[in-house]
Each structure stands twice: as structure tokens, then as C-alpha cells.
Amino acid sequence: MSYIQSLDNLISAFRALPGVGYKTAQRYAYSILNMKEDDVKTFASNMLEAKQKIRFCSECGNFSENEVCEHCLKNNAEVICVVAEPKDVVALEKLKNFNGAYHVLHGCINPLEHKSPNDIRIKELVARVQKHKTKEVIMATNPDVPGDTTAYYIAELLKPFGVKVTRIAQGVSMGTDLEYADEVTLNRAMELRNDL
Amino acid sequence: MSYIQSLDNLISAFRALPGVGYKTAQRYAYSILNMKEDDVKTFASNMLEAKQKIRFCSECGNFSENEVCEHCLKNNAEVICVVAEPKDVVALEKLKNFNGAYHVLHGCINPLEHKSPNDIRIKELVARVQKHKTKEVIMATNPDVPGDTTAYYIAELLKPFGVKVTRIAQGVSMGTDLEYADEVTLNRAMELRNDL
């Protein structure tokens, strides 16, 4: 603790960010004091503006400044790629050749975190599939237990609607040295091996 | 890059913090979006308030909300502890038994960073020593080449004023396992060994 109230307040504010302890918060606070006042004003107003403008798209659940996000306005929902979090959309957006729509679940089914199917945006997905006569749903949740569980759950749920449900491929990453790949990944890569 | 302007702006703002790359900035930005709006308002106003209120104490050079900081008002300058940066004062403040004044140099003499004695607050220190008839100056700059250089430089400079200049002790840290102590530290600890 320093003895300057406004500095202490700023340090506490930074500590609310994920993974930021006292030392890091202190370092951030000092860097704010070293910035030009105009830059600090811009920083503060960017923060407020983002918080006030951004909500969830009513269609896909991704962050959006409007009721329906630009992505949903541009792309039809013939193919829907389902992800757990908005940040996953950012990762997939790097692929320039996917032209379908996204659907953000806001979590995965996870009993350990008390997340049941009703706690994530599954019924919204079912409604979208029915409304847009979707042909394929690509499950792009993370390759871990909650991600896999969610993928299988949704695949079962969508069976009656005659929509094809696929899962992104799992195996060894491109460029990996096999010697450093973990056992679980190698196991999965062997199980899911393809014909050449 | 996401396609939401206000989110991109916030991510860029966070990237201005020290050691924050794109991924971390993105994580911080998402956490802002997940906070309550009031908390974001408080965060933004803490930032502006700290920047606008805090300046450097005209005596010691530490951060202060007033012309002269509380520390300088409370303590006389009979003993002055000289440090490189304001964060060093915070570290030393944890010692409850030091009642002297501090003096923040805002850097050390460092030819590699083009910092000469005129670029740091040395003449302000000399003026303070003369004005307050200081008896002892404790050099608490970091135990590295710039810190040591600055300490020796100031010791030489203050000789004519008959003030005692001391240096914080260097050696092995309390609780260190000797086996893990680095060579330079061990060497210094041997050189500066004390009688028992």
C-alpha cells in the first residue's frame, strides 16, 4: 500500500483484471501515471464506450454493437459453427474460407461448474437450425471433456431435425514434434487415423 | 482483430500497458465487458483521477497529490534514503523502523540509456542536503552496475559537505539456499564479509 489514495484506488481497479496480482497492478498504475493525460482520457473513454455499446447479438450470441451482429447480417445460417466463447469466434475468423454463421454457447456443459444444458445457449441453437433450415452444424468447442460432452449432447439433440452435425478434427497439431506431443493427443491421433 | 470497433479500441488501449500483448489485452477487454457497468465507470474514473491528481513532490520527487508529499511533511531530512524510482519507496515503506526522508532520483546514471548525472534528480538532492543540514545519506539504488555507479558518484559529490554517505548492505538474501545463490552475489558476500 502506498499512502496516496488515488494511486491505491487505481491499483485496486487493475487487480480486478484476470490474473493480475498486486505487483502487476502497481506496474500498470505507474504506466498510467507516465502516459500523457490525453492518452489516459482516451483509455478511460474506450473502456466506457466498449462496455456501454457492446451487447450480445440476438442471433448468434457473439459480442455486437447492434441488435444483430454484422456477421449474422452478412452470412446465412446454412452452415453454423458452434463455439463456447466469443474469443473462439475471433480465432476462427482468421480462417478466410469459412463463410457460414457462428453460434456462441457461452460455456459448455460442465457438471463441475454446475453448468447444465439449460445454462448455455442450446435452445437458441435449436431454434436457429429450425428457422434457417440449416444443413450442417460444425461443433468447434474445445477438445476437452466439457467441449466433447457438449458436442455429443448437441449432436444427439439435433438428430430429429435431419441436420448433419460434425466435429472439428482432433489429432497432432501441424508442425508438432511427435516427441513433445502429449499422450492423450497421440492416443486420439492414433484412434482417429485416416486412410491414405 | 475482431470486427467490433469499440472492442478493438479497448484492446489497443490495453496494449499500451507494459508487457501486455494482443492475447492478454483481449482477455482484459473481455473481462471489462463482463463487469458491471458501475464497476467499469469506477475503473475509468479512478484512472483519470490518479492521472490528474498525482504529480511529483517538489521535495523528494515521489508521487504526491500535493505540492509537498505527506512523507516530506511528516519526516525531517536528517537522514535521506536515496532510491531510483517511486516503486522503491513503496518497497522500503514496508520497513516500519525507518523514519527519515526519501529522495527519488527518477533513474540511475547509465551511459547505455544515455542517462547522465544531469538527467536525474541529483542537484535537487545536493540542495536538500545543504538546506536541511542532512547528517546521513543512505544510497538504496539497486545493486547493479547503474545503481552502484550512481551511489559512488553521489558519495564523491557529497564529500565536500561533510555528510556521511552509506550504501545498503549487499550479500546473500535471508533464507537463500547457498546452493542456488548466483556467483556474483556469493562473490560480493565473500568480499564484504563481517567479523563475528
Coordinates of N, CA and C in Angstrom, one line a residue, chain A residues 1-7 9-10 13-14 16-20 22-24 26-28 30-37 40-41 43-44 46-54 62-65 69-71 86-87 89-90 93-94, chain B residues 1-7 9-10 13-14 16-20 22-24 26-28 30-37 40-41 43-44 46-54 62-65 69-71 86-87 89-90 93-94:
Chain A
M1 N 0.8 -1.2 0.0 CA 0.0 0.0 0.0 C 0.9 1.3 0.0
S2 N 0.6 2.1 -0.9 CA 1.3 3.4 -0.9 C 0.4 4.3 0.0
Y3 N 0.7 5.5 0.2 CA -0.1 6.4 1.1 C -0.9 7.4 0.2
I4 N -1.0 7.2 -1.1 CA -1.7 8.1 -2.0 C -3.0 7.5 -2.4
Q5 N -4.1 8.0 -1.9 CA -5.4 7.4 -2.1 C -5.7 7.1 -3.6
S6 N -5.5 8.1 -4.5 CA -5.9 7.9 -5.8 C -5.0 6.8 -6.5
L7 N -3.8 6.7 -6.1 CA -2.9 5.6 -6.6 C -3.4 4.3 -6.1
N9 N -6.4 3.5 -5.3 CA -7.6 3.1 -5.9 C -7.4 2.6 -7.3
L10 N -6.4 3.2 -8.0 CA -6.1 2.7 -9.4 C -5.5 1.3 -9.4
A13 N -8.2 -1.1 -8.8 CA -9.0 -1.3 -10.1 C -8.4 -2.3 -11.0
F14 N -7.1 -2.1 -11.2 CA -6.4 -3.1 -12.1 C -6.4 -4.5 -11.6
A16 N -8.7 -6.1 -10.5 CA -9.9 -6.8 -10.9 C -9.8 -7.5 -12.2
L17 N -8.7 -7.2 -13.0 CA -8.5 -7.9 -14.3 C -8.0 -9.3 -14.0
P18 N -8.3 -10.2 -14.9 CA -7.9 -11.6 -14.7 C -6.4 -11.8 -14.6
G19 N -5.9 -12.5 -13.6 CA -4.5 -12.9 -13.5 C -3.6 -11.8 -13.1
V20 N -4.2 -10.7 -12.6 CA -3.4 -9.5 -12.2 C -3.2 -9.4 -10.7
Y22 N -0.9 -7.9 -7.1 CA -0.6 -6.6 -6.7 C 0.6 -5.9 -7.5
K23 N 1.7 -6.7 -7.7 CA 2.8 -6.1 -8.3 C 2.5 -5.7 -9.8
T24 N 1.8 -6.5 -10.5 CA 1.4 -6.2 -11.9 C 0.5 -5.0 -11.9
Q26 N 0.4 -2.6 -9.8 CA 1.2 -1.5 -9.4 C 1.9 -1.0 -10.7
R27 N 2.5 -1.9 -11.4 CA 3.2 -1.6 -12.6 C 2.3 -0.9 -13.7
Y28 N 1.1 -1.5 -13.8 CA 0.1 -0.9 -14.7 C -0.2 0.6 -14.3
Y30 N 1.5 2.7 -12.5 CA 2.7 3.6 -12.7 C 2.7 3.9 -14.2
S31 N 2.4 3.0 -15.1 CA 2.5 3.3 -16.5 C 1.4 4.3 -16.9
I32 N 0.2 4.2 -16.2 CA -0.8 5.2 -16.5 C -0.3 6.6 -16.1
L33 N 0.4 6.6 -14.9 CA 0.9 7.9 -14.5 C 1.9 8.5 -15.4
N34 N 2.6 7.6 -16.1 CA 3.6 8.1 -17.1 C 3.0 8.4 -18.5
M35 N 1.8 8.1 -18.7 CA 1.2 8.4 -20.0 C 0.8 9.9 -20.1
K36 N 0.6 10.4 -21.3 CA 0.0 11.7 -21.5 C -1.4 11.7 -21.0
E37 N -1.9 12.9 -20.5 CA -3.2 12.9 -19.9 C -4.3 12.6 -21.0
V40 N -4.6 8.9 -21.4 CA -5.4 8.3 -20.3 C -6.9 8.5 -20.5
K41 N -7.2 9.8 -21.0 CA -8.6 10.1 -21.2 C -9.2 9.1 -22.3
F43 N -8.1 6.2 -23.1 CA -8.2 4.8 -22.5 C -9.5 4.7 -21.7
A44 N -9.7 5.7 -20.8 CA -10.9 5.6 -19.9 C -12.2 5.6 -20.8
N46 N -12.5 4.7 -24.0 CA -12.6 3.5 -24.7 C -13.3 2.4 -23.9
M47 N -12.9 2.4 -22.6 CA -13.4 1.4 -21.6 C -14.9 1.5 -21.5
L48 N -15.3 2.8 -21.2 CA -16.7 3.0 -21.0 C -17.5 2.8 -22.3
E49 N -17.0 3.2 -23.4 CA -17.7 3.1 -24.7 C -17.9 1.6 -25.0
A50 N -16.8 0.8 -24.8 CA -17.0 -0.6 -25.2 C -18.1 -1.2 -24.3
K51 N -18.0 -0.9 -23.0 CA -19.0 -1.5 -22.0 C -20.4 -1.1 -22.4
Q52 N -20.6 0.2 -22.8 CA -21.9 0.7 -23.0 C -22.5 0.3 -24.4
K53 N -21.6 0.1 -25.4 CA -22.1 -0.2 -26.7 C -22.3 -1.6 -27.0
I54 N -21.4 -2.5 -26.3 CA -21.4 -3.9 -26.7 C -22.4 -4.7 -26.0
N62 N -22.7 -13.7 -30.1 CA -21.4 -13.1 -30.1 C -21.5 -11.6 -29.7
F63 N -20.4 -11.0 -29.3 CA -20.5 -9.6 -29.0 C -20.9 -8.8 -30.2
S64 N -21.6 -7.7 -30.0 CA -22.1 -6.9 -31.1 C -22.4 -5.5 -30.7
E65 N -22.3 -4.5 -31.5 CA -22.7 -3.2 -31.2 C -24.2 -3.0 -31.5
C69 N -25.6 -8.9 -35.1 CA -24.2 -8.5 -35.4 C -24.0 -8.5 -37.0
E70 N -22.9 -7.8 -37.4 CA -22.6 -7.7 -38.8 C -22.4 -9.1 -39.4
H71 N -21.9 -10.0 -38.6 CA -21.6 -11.3 -39.2 C -22.9 -12.1 -39.5
P86 N -17.0 -16.1 -27.1 CA -16.8 -15.1 -28.2 C -15.3 -15.1 -28.7
K87 N -14.4 -15.4 -27.8 CA -13.0 -15.3 -28.2 C -12.7 -16.4 -29.2
V89 N -14.6 -17.2 -31.6 CA -15.0 -16.7 -33.0 C -13.8 -15.9 -33.5
V90 N -13.2 -15.1 -32.7 CA -12.0 -14.3 -33.2 C -11.0 -15.3 -33.7
E93 N -12.2 -16.7 -37.0 CA -12.3 -15.6 -38.1 C -11.0 -15.5 -38.9
K94 N -9.9 -16.0 -38.3 CA -8.7 -15.9 -39.0 C -8.7 -16.8 -40.3
Chain B
M1 N -7.9 -9.3 -34.9 CA -8.8 -8.2 -35.0 C -10.2 -8.7 -35.0
S2 N -11.1 -8.2 -34.1 CA -12.5 -8.5 -34.2 C -13.1 -7.5 -35.2
Y3 N -14.4 -7.6 -35.5 CA -14.9 -6.6 -36.4 C -15.8 -5.6 -35.6
I4 N -15.6 -5.5 -34.3 CA -16.3 -4.5 -33.5 C -15.4 -3.4 -33.1
Q5 N -15.7 -2.2 -33.6 CA -14.8 -1.1 -33.4 C -14.5 -0.8 -32.0
S6 N -15.5 -0.7 -31.1 CA -15.3 -0.3 -29.7 C -14.4 -1.3 -29.0
L7 N -14.6 -2.6 -29.4 CA -13.8 -3.7 -28.7 C -12.4 -3.6 -29.2
N9 N -10.8 -0.9 -30.1 CA -10.2 0.3 -29.5 C -9.8 -0.1 -28.0
L10 N -10.7 -0.8 -27.3 CA -10.3 -1.2 -25.9 C -9.1 -2.1 -25.9
A13 N -6.1 -0.1 -26.4 CA -5.8 0.7 -25.2 C -5.0 -0.1 -24.2
F14 N -5.5 -1.4 -24.0 CA -4.8 -2.2 -23.0 C -3.4 -2.6 -23.4
A16 N -1.2 -0.8 -24.5 CA -0.3 0.3 -24.1 C 0.4 0.0 -22.7
L17 N -0.2 -0.9 -22.0 CA 0.3 -1.2 -20.7 C 1.6 -2.1 -20.8
P18 N 2.5 -2.0 -19.9 CA 3.8 -2.7 -20.1 C 3.6 -4.2 -20.0
G19 N 4.3 -4.8 -21.0 CA 4.3 -6.3 -21.0 C 3.0 -6.9 -21.5
V20 N 2.0 -6.1 -22.0 CA 0.7 -6.7 -22.4 C 0.7 -6.9 -24.0
Y22 N -1.2 -8.9 -27.5 CA -2.6 -8.9 -28.0 C -3.5 -9.8 -27.2
K23 N -3.0 -11.1 -26.9 CA -3.9 -12.0 -26.2 C -4.3 -11.6 -24.9
T24 N -3.3 -11.0 -24.1 CA -3.6 -10.5 -22.8 C -4.6 -9.3 -22.8
Q26 N -6.8 -8.7 -25.1 CA -8.1 -9.3 -25.4 C -8.8 -9.8 -24.2
R27 N -8.0 -10.5 -23.4 CA -8.5 -11.1 -22.2 C -9.0 -10.0 -21.2
Y28 N -8.2 -9.0 -21.1 CA -8.6 -7.9 -20.2 C -9.9 -7.2 -20.7
Y30 N -12.2 -8.5 -22.6 CA -13.4 -9.3 -22.3 C -13.8 -9.2 -20.9
S31 N -12.9 -9.1 -20.0 CA -13.2 -9.1 -18.6 C -13.9 -7.7 -18.2
I32 N -13.5 -6.7 -19.0 CA -14.3 -5.4 -18.8 C -15.7 -5.5 -19.3
L33 N -15.9 -6.2 -20.4 CA -17.3 -6.4 -20.9 C -18.1 -7.3 -19.9
N34 N -17.4 -8.1 -19.1 CA -18.2 -8.9 -18.2 C -18.4 -8.2 -16.8
M35 N -17.8 -7.1 -16.6 CA -18.0 -6.4 -15.4 C -19.3 -5.6 -15.4
K36 N -19.8 -5.3 -14.2 CA -21.0 -4.4 -14.1 C -20.6 -3.0 -14.6
E37 N -21.6 -2.3 -15.2 CA -21.3 -1.0 -15.8 C -20.8 0.0 -14.8
V40 N -17.1 -0.6 -14.2 CA -16.3 0.0 -15.3 C -16.2 1.5 -15.2
K41 N -17.3 2.1 -14.8 CA -17.3 3.6 -14.6 C -16.3 4.0 -13.5
F43 N -13.7 2.2 -12.5 CA -12.3 1.9 -13.1 C -11.9 3.1 -13.9
A44 N -12.7 3.5 -14.8 CA -12.3 4.6 -15.7 C -12.1 5.9 -15.0
N46 N -11.2 6.2 -11.8 CA -10.0 6.0 -10.9 C -8.8 6.3 -11.8
M47 N -8.8 5.9 -13.0 CA -7.7 6.1 -13.9 C -7.5 7.6 -14.2
L48 N -8.6 8.3 -14.5 CA -8.4 9.7 -14.8 C -8.0 10.5 -13.5
E49 N -8.7 10.1 -12.4 CA -8.4 10.8 -11.2 C -6.9 10.7 -10.8
A50 N -6.4 9.5 -10.9 CA -5.0 9.3 -10.5 C -4.1 10.1 -11.4
K51 N -4.4 10.1 -12.7 CA -3.6 10.8 -13.6 C -3.6 12.3 -13.3
Q52 N -4.8 12.8 -13.0 CA -5.0 14.2 -12.9 C -4.5 14.8 -11.5
K53 N -4.6 13.9 -10.5 CA -4.3 14.4 -9.1 C -2.8 14.2 -8.8
I54 N -2.2 13.2 -9.4 CA -0.8 12.8 -8.9 C 0.2 13.5 -9.7
N62 N 8.9 11.9 -5.1 CA 8.0 10.8 -5.2 C 6.6 11.3 -5.6
F63 N 5.7 10.3 -6.0 CA 4.4 10.7 -6.4 C 3.7 11.3 -5.2
S64 N 2.8 12.3 -5.5 CA 2.1 13.0 -4.4 C 0.9 13.7 -5.0
E65 N -0.1 13.8 -4.1 CA -1.3 14.5 -4.6 C -1.2 16.0 -4.3
C69 N 4.8 16.1 -0.5 CA 4.0 14.9 -0.1 C 3.9 14.8 1.4
E70 N 3.0 13.9 1.8 CA 2.8 13.7 3.2 C 4.1 13.2 3.9
H71 N 4.8 12.4 3.2 CA 6.0 11.9 3.8 C 7.0 13.0 4.2
P86 N 10.0 5.7 -7.8 CA 8.9 5.7 -6.7 C 8.6 4.3 -6.2
K87 N 8.6 3.3 -7.0 CA 8.2 2.0 -6.5 C 9.1 1.5 -5.5
V89 N 10.3 3.3 -3.1 CA 9.9 3.9 -1.9 C 8.8 3.0 -1.3
V90 N 7.9 2.5 -2.1 CA 6.8 1.6 -1.7 C 7.5 0.3 -1.0
E93 N 9.0 1.4 2.3 CA 8.0 1.8 3.3 C 7.5 0.6 4.2
K94 N 7.7 -0.6 3.7 CA 7.3 -1.8 4.4 C 8.1 -1.9 5.7

